[in-house]
PDB file of C-alpha atoms and ligand atoms in Angstrom:
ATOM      1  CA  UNK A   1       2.367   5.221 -14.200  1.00  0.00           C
ATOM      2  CA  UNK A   2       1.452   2.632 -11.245  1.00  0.00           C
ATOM      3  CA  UNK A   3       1.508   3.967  -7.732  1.00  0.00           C
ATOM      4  CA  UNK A   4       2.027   1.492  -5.001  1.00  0.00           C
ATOM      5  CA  UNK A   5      -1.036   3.089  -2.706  1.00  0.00           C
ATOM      6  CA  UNK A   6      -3.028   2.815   0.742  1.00  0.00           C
ATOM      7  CA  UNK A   7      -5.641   5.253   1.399  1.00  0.00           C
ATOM      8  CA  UNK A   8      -3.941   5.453   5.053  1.00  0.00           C
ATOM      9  CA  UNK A   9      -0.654   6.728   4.469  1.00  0.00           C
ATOM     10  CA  UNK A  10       0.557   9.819   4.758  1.00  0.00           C
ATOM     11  CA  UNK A  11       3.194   9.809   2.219  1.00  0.00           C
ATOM     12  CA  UNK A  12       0.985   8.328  -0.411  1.00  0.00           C
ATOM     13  CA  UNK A  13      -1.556  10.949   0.045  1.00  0.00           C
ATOM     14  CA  UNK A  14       1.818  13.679  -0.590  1.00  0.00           C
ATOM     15  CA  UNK A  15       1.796  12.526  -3.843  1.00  0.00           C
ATOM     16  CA  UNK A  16      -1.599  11.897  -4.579  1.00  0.00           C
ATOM     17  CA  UNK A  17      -2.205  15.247  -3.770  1.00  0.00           C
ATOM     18  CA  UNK A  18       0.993  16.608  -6.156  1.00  0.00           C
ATOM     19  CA  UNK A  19      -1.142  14.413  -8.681  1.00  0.00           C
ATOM     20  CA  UNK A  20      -4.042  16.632  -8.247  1.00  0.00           C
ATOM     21  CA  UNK A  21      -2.431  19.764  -8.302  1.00  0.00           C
ATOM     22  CA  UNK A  22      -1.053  18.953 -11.473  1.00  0.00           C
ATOM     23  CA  UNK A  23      -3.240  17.291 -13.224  1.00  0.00           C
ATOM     24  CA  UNK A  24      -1.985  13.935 -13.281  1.00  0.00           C
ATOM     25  CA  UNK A  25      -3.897  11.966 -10.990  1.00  0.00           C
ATOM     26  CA  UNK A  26      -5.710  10.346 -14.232  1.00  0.00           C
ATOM     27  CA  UNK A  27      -2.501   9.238 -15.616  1.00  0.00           C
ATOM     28  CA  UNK A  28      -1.813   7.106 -12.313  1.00  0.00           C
ATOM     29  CA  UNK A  29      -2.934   3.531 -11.604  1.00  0.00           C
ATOM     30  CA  UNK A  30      -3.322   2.743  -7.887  1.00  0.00           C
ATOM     31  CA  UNK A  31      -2.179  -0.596  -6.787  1.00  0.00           C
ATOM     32  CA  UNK A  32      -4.171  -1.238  -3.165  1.00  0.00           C
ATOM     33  CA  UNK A  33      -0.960  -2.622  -1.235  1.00  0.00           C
ATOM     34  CA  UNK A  34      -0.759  -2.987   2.870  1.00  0.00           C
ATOM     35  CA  UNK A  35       2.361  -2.788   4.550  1.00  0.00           C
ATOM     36  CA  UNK A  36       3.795  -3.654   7.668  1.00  0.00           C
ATOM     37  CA  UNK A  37       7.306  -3.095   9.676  1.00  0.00           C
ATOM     38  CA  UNK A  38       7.455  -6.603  10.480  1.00  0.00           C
ATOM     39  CA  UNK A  39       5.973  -8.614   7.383  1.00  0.00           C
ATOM     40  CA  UNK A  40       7.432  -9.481   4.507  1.00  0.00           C
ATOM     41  CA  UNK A  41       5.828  -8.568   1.122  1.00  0.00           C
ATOM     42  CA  UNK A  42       7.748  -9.976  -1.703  1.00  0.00           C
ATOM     43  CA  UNK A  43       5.950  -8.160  -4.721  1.00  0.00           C
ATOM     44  CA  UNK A  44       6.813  -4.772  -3.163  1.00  0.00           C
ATOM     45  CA  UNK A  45       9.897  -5.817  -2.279  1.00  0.00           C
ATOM     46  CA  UNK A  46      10.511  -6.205  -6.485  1.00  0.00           C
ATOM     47  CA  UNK A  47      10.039  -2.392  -6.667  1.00  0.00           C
ATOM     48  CA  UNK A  48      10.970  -1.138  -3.614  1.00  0.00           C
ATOM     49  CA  UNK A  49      13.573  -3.111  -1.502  1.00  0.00           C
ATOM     50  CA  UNK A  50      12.697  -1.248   1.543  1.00  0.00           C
ATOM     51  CA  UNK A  51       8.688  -2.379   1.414  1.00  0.00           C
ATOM     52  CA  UNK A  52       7.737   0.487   1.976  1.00  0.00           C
ATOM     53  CA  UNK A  53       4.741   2.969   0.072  1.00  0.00           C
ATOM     54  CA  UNK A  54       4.949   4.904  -1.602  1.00  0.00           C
ATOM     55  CA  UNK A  55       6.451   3.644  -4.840  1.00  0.00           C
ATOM     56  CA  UNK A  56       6.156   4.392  -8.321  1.00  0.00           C
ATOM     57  CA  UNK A  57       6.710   2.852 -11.237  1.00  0.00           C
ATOM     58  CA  UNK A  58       6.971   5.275 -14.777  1.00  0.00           C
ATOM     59  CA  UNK A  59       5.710   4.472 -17.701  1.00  0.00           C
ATOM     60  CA  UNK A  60       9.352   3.485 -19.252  1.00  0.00           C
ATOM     61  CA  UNK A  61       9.664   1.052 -16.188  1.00  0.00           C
ATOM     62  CA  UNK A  62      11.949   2.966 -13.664  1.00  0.00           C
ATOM     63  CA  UNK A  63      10.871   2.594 -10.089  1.00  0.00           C
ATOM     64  CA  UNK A  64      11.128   5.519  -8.013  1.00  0.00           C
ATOM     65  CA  UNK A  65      10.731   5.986  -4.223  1.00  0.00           C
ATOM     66  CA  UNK A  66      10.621   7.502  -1.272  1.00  0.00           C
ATOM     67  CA  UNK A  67       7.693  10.235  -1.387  1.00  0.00           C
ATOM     68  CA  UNK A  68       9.928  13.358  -2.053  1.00  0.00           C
ATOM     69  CA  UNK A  69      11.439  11.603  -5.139  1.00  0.00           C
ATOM     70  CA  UNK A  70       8.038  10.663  -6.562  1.00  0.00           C
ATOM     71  CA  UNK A  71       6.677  14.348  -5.715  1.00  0.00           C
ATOM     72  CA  UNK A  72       9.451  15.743  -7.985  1.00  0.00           C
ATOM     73  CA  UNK A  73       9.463  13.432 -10.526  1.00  0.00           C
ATOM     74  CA  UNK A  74       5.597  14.330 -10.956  1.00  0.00           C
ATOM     75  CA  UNK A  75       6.803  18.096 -11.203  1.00  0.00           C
ATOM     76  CA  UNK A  76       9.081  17.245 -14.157  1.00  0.00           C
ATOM     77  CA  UNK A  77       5.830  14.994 -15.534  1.00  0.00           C
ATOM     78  CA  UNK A  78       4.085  18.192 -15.791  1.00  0.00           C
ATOM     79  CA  UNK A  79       6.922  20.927 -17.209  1.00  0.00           C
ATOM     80  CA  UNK A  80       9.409  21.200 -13.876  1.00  0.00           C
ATOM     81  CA  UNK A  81       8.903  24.398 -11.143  1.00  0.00           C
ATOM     82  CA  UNK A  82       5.299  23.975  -9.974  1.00  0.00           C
ATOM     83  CA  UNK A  83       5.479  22.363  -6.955  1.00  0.00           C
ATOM     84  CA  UNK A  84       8.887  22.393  -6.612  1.00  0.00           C
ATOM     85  CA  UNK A  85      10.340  25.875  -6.896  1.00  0.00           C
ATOM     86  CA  UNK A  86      13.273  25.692  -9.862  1.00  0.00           C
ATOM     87  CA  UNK A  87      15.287  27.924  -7.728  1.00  0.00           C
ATOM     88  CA  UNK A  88      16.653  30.791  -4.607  1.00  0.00           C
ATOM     89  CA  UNK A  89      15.187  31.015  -1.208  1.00  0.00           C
ATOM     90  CA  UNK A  90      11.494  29.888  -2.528  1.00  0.00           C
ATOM     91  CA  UNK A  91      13.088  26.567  -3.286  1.00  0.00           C
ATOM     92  CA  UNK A  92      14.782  25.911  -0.105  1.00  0.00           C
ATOM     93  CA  UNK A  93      11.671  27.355   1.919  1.00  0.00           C
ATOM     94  CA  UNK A  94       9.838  24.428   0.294  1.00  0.00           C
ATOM     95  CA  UNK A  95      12.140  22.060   0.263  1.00  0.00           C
ATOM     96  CA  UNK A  96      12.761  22.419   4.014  1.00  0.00           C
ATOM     97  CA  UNK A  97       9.144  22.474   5.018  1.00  0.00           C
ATOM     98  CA  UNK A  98       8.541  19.334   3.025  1.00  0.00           C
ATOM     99  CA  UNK A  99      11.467  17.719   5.570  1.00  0.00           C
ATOM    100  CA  UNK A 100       9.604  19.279   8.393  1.00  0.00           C
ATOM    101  CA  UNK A 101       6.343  17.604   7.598  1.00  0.00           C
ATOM    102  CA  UNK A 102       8.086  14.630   6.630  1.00  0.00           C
ATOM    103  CA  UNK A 103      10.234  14.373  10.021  1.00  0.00           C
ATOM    104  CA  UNK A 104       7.115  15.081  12.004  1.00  0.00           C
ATOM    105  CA  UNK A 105       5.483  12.067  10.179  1.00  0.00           C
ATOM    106  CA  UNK A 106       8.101   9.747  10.252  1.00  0.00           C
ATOM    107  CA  UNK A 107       8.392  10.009  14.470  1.00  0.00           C
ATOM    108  CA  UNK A 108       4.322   9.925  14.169  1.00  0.00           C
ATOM    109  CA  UNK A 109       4.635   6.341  12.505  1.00  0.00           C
ATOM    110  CA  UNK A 110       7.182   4.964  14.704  1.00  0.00           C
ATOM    111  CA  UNK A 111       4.367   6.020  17.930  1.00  0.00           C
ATOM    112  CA  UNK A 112       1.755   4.284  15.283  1.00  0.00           C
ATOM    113  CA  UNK A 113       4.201   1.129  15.296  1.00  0.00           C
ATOM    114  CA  UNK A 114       5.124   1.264  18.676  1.00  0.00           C
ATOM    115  CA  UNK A 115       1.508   1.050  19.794  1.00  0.00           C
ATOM    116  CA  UNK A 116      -0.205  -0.914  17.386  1.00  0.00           C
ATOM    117  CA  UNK A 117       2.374  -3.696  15.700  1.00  0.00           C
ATOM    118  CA  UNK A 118       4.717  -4.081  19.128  1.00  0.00           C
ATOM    119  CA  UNK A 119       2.841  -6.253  21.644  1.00  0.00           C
ATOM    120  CA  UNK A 120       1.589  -4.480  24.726  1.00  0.00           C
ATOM    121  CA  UNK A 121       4.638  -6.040  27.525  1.00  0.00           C
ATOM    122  CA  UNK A 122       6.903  -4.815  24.998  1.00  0.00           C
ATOM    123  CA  UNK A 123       5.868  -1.547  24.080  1.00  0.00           C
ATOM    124  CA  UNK A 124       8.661   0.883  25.393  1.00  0.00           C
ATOM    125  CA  UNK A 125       7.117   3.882  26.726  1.00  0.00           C
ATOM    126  CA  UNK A 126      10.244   6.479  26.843  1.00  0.00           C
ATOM    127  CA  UNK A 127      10.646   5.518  22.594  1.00  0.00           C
ATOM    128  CA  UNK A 128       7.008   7.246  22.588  1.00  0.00           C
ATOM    129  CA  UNK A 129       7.668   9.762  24.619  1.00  0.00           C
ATOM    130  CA  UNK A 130      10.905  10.506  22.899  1.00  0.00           C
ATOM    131  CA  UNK A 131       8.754  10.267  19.290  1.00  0.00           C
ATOM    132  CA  UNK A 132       6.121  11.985  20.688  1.00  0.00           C
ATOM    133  CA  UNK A 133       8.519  15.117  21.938  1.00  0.00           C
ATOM    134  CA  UNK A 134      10.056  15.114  18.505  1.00  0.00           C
ATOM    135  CA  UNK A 135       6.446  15.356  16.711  1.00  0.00           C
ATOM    136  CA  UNK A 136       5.330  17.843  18.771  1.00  0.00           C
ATOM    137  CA  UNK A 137       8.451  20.299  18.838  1.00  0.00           C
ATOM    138  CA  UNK A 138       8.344  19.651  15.000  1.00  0.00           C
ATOM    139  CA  UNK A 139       4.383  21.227  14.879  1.00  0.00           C
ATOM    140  CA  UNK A 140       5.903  24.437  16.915  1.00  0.00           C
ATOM    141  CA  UNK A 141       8.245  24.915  13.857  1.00  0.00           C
ATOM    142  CA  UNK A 142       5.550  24.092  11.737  1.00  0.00           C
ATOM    143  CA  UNK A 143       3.393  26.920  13.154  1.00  0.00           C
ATOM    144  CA  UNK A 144       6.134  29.373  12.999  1.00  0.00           C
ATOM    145  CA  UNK A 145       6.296  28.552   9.120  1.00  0.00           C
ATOM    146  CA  UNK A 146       4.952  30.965   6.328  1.00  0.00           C
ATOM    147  CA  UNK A 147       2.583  28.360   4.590  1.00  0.00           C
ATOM    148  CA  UNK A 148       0.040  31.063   2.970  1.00  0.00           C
ATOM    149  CA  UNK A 149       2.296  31.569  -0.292  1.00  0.00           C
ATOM    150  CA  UNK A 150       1.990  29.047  -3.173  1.00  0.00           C
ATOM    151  CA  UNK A 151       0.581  25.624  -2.937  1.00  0.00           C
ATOM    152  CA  UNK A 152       4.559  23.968  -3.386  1.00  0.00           C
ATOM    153  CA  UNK A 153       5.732  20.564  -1.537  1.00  0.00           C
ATOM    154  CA  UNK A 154       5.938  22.316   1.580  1.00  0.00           C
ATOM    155  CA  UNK A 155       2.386  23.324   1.874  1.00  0.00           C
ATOM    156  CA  UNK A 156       1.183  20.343   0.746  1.00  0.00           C
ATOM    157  CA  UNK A 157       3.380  17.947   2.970  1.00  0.00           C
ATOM    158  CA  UNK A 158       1.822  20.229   5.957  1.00  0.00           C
ATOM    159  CA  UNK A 159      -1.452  19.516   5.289  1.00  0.00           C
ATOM    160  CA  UNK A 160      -0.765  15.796   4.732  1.00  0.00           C
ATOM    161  CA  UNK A 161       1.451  15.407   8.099  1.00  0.00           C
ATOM    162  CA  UNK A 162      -2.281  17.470   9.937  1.00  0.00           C
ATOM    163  CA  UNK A 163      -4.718  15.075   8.330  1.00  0.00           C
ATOM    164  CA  UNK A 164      -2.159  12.278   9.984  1.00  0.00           C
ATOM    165  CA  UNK A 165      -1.946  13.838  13.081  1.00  0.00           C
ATOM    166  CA  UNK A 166      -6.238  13.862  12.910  1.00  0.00           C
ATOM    167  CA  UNK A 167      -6.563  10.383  11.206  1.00  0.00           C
ATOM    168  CA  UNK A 168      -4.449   8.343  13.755  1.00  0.00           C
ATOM    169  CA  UNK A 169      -4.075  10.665  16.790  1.00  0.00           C
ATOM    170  CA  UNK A 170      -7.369  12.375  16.971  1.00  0.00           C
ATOM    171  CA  UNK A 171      -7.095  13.266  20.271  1.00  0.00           C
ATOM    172  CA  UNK A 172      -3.677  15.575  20.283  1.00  0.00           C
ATOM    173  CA  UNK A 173      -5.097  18.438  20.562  1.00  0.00           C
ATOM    174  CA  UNK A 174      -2.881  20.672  18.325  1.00  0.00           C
ATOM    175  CA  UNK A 175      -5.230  22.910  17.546  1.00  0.00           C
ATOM    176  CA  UNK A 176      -5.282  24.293  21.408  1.00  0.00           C
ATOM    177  CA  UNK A 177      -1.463  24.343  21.059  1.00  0.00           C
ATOM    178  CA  UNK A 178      -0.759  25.775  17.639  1.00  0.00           C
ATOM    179  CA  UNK A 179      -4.139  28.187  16.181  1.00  0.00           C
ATOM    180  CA  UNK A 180      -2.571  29.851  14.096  1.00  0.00           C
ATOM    181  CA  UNK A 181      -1.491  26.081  11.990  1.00  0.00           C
ATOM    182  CA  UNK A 182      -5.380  25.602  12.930  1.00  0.00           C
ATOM    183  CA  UNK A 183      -6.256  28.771  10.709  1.00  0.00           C
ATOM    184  CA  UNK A 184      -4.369  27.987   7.733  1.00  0.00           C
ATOM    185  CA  UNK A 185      -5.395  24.222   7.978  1.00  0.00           C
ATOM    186  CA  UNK A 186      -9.063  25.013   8.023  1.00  0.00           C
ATOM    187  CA  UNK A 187      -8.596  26.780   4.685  1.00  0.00           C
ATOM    188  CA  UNK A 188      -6.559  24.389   2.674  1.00  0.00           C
ATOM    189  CA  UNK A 189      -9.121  21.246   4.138  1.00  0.00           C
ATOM    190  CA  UNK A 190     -11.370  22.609   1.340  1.00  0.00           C
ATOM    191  CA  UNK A 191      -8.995  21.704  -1.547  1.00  0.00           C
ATOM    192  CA  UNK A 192     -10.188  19.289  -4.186  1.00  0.00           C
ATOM    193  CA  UNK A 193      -6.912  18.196  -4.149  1.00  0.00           C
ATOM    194  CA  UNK A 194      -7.056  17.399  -0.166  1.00  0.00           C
ATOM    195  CA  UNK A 195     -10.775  16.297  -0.326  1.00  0.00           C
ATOM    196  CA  UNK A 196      -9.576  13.763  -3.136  1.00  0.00           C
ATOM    197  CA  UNK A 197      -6.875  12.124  -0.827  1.00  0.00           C
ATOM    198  CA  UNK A 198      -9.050  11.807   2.502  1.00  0.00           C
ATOM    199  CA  UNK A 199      -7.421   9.138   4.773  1.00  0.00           C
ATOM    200  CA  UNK A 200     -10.274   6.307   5.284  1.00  0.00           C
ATOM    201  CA  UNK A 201     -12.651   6.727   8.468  1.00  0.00           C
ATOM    202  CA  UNK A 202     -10.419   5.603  11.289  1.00  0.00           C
TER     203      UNK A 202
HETATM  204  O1  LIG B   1       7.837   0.817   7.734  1.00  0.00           O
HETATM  205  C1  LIG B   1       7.439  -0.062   6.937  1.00  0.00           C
HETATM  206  O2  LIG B   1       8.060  -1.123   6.769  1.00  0.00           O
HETATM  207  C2  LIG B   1       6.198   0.138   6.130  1.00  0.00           C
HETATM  208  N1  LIG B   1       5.732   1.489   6.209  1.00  0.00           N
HETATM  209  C3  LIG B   1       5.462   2.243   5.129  1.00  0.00           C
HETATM  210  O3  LIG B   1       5.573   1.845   3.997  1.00  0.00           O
HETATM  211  C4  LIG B   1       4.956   3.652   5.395  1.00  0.00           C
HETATM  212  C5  LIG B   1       3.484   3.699   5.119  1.00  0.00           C
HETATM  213  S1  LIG B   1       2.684   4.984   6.018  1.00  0.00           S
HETATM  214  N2  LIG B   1       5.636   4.512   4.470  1.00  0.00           N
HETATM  215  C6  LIG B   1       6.807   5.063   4.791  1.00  0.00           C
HETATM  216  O4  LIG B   1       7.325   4.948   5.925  1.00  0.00           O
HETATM  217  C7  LIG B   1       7.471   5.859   3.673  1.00  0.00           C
HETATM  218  C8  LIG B   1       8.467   6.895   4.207  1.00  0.00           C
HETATM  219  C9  LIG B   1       9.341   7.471   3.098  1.00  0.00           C
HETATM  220  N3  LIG B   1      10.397   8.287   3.666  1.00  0.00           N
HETATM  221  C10 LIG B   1       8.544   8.309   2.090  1.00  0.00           C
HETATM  222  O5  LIG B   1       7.958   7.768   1.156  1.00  0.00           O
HETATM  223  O6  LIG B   1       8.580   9.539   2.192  1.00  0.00           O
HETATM  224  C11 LIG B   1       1.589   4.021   7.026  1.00  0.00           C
HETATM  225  C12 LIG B   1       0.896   4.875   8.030  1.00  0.00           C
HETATM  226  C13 LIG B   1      -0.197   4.172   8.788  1.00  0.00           C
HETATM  227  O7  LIG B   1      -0.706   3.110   8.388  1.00  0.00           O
HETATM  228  O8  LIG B   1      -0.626   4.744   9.828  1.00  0.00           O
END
């Protein structure tokens, strides 16, 4: 398998992490790729229309994306129901926290945009604001989440959209606002799985 990768995305790190957990981070070759909102990249754009990472491509040749996709497809990789829950109220616990995380990220990256790939007379301050609200309100429901059970895709995509949060936003300051998140984040930072995936030094 060949995983379209940066060391600085959040998404990517989701399923590097999966890859851990599973055992299948051998089986994966990274292909270093940079992206951008505004630039084109026309090799990417042969896998993945919507240039964006992360993006896999199988061993038979199928391309798969966006990071939820890839996630699952891993699970099935390594016998189905291990991160993803086959079934009942575990499965849609999971499956909603991974959205949570994912939402929380996705408003992150648009502030991340906003400020560093929009020039500074045309940065629009209320779109942050607006992004920023959304993040924020997103880590409240976040906190109020049961994330002690088994490490599934919900879990996981917590403690990716946190290291985010730390790697590009370092001074938030969600751990004054949300301690208990703090508490269960300070335990899972230990992972080999998480230590693996590290974001670069920002
Ligand atoms: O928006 C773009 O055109 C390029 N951005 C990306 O490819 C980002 C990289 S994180 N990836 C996504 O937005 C994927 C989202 C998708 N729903 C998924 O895979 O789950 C870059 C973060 C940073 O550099 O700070």
């Amino acid at each position: 398998m060949k995983l379209r990768h940066n060391p600085a995305s959040p998404y990517v790190r989701k399923v590097m992490v999966v890859a851990h957990e599973l055992g299948l981070a051998d089986r994966i070759e990274l292909l270093s790729t940079a992206v951008s909102p505004v630039e084109s990249n026309a090799a990417l754009a042969a896998e993945n229309p919507l240039m964006k990472i992360p993006a896999l491509t199988t061993d038979d040749g199928q391309v798969l994306f966006d990071s939820p996709v890839i996630c699952e497809y891993l699970d099935s990789v390594a016998g189905g129901g291990k991160v993803f829950p086959a079934g009942g109220k575990a499965r849609w616990t999971a499956l909603r926290q991974q959205a949570l995380g994912d939402g929380i990220l996705d408003a992150l990256i648009l502030c991340r945009y906003e400020i560093a790939a929009r020039p500074e007379e045309k940065r629009h301050a209320a779109w942050t604001e607006g992004q920023m609200r959304k993040a924020h309100q997103g880590l409240a429901a976040l906190e109020a989440e049961d994330l002690s059970g088994p490490r599934t895709i919900g879990p996981i995509t917590a403690a990716c959209t946190l290291g985010y949060l730390d790697f590009r936003f370092p001074n938030d300051g969600w751990r004054q606002r949300h301690p208990r998140l703090a508490a269960w984040y300070k335990g899972v930072e230990t992972l080999p799985s998480i230590q693996a995936t590290k974001p670069p030094a920002s």
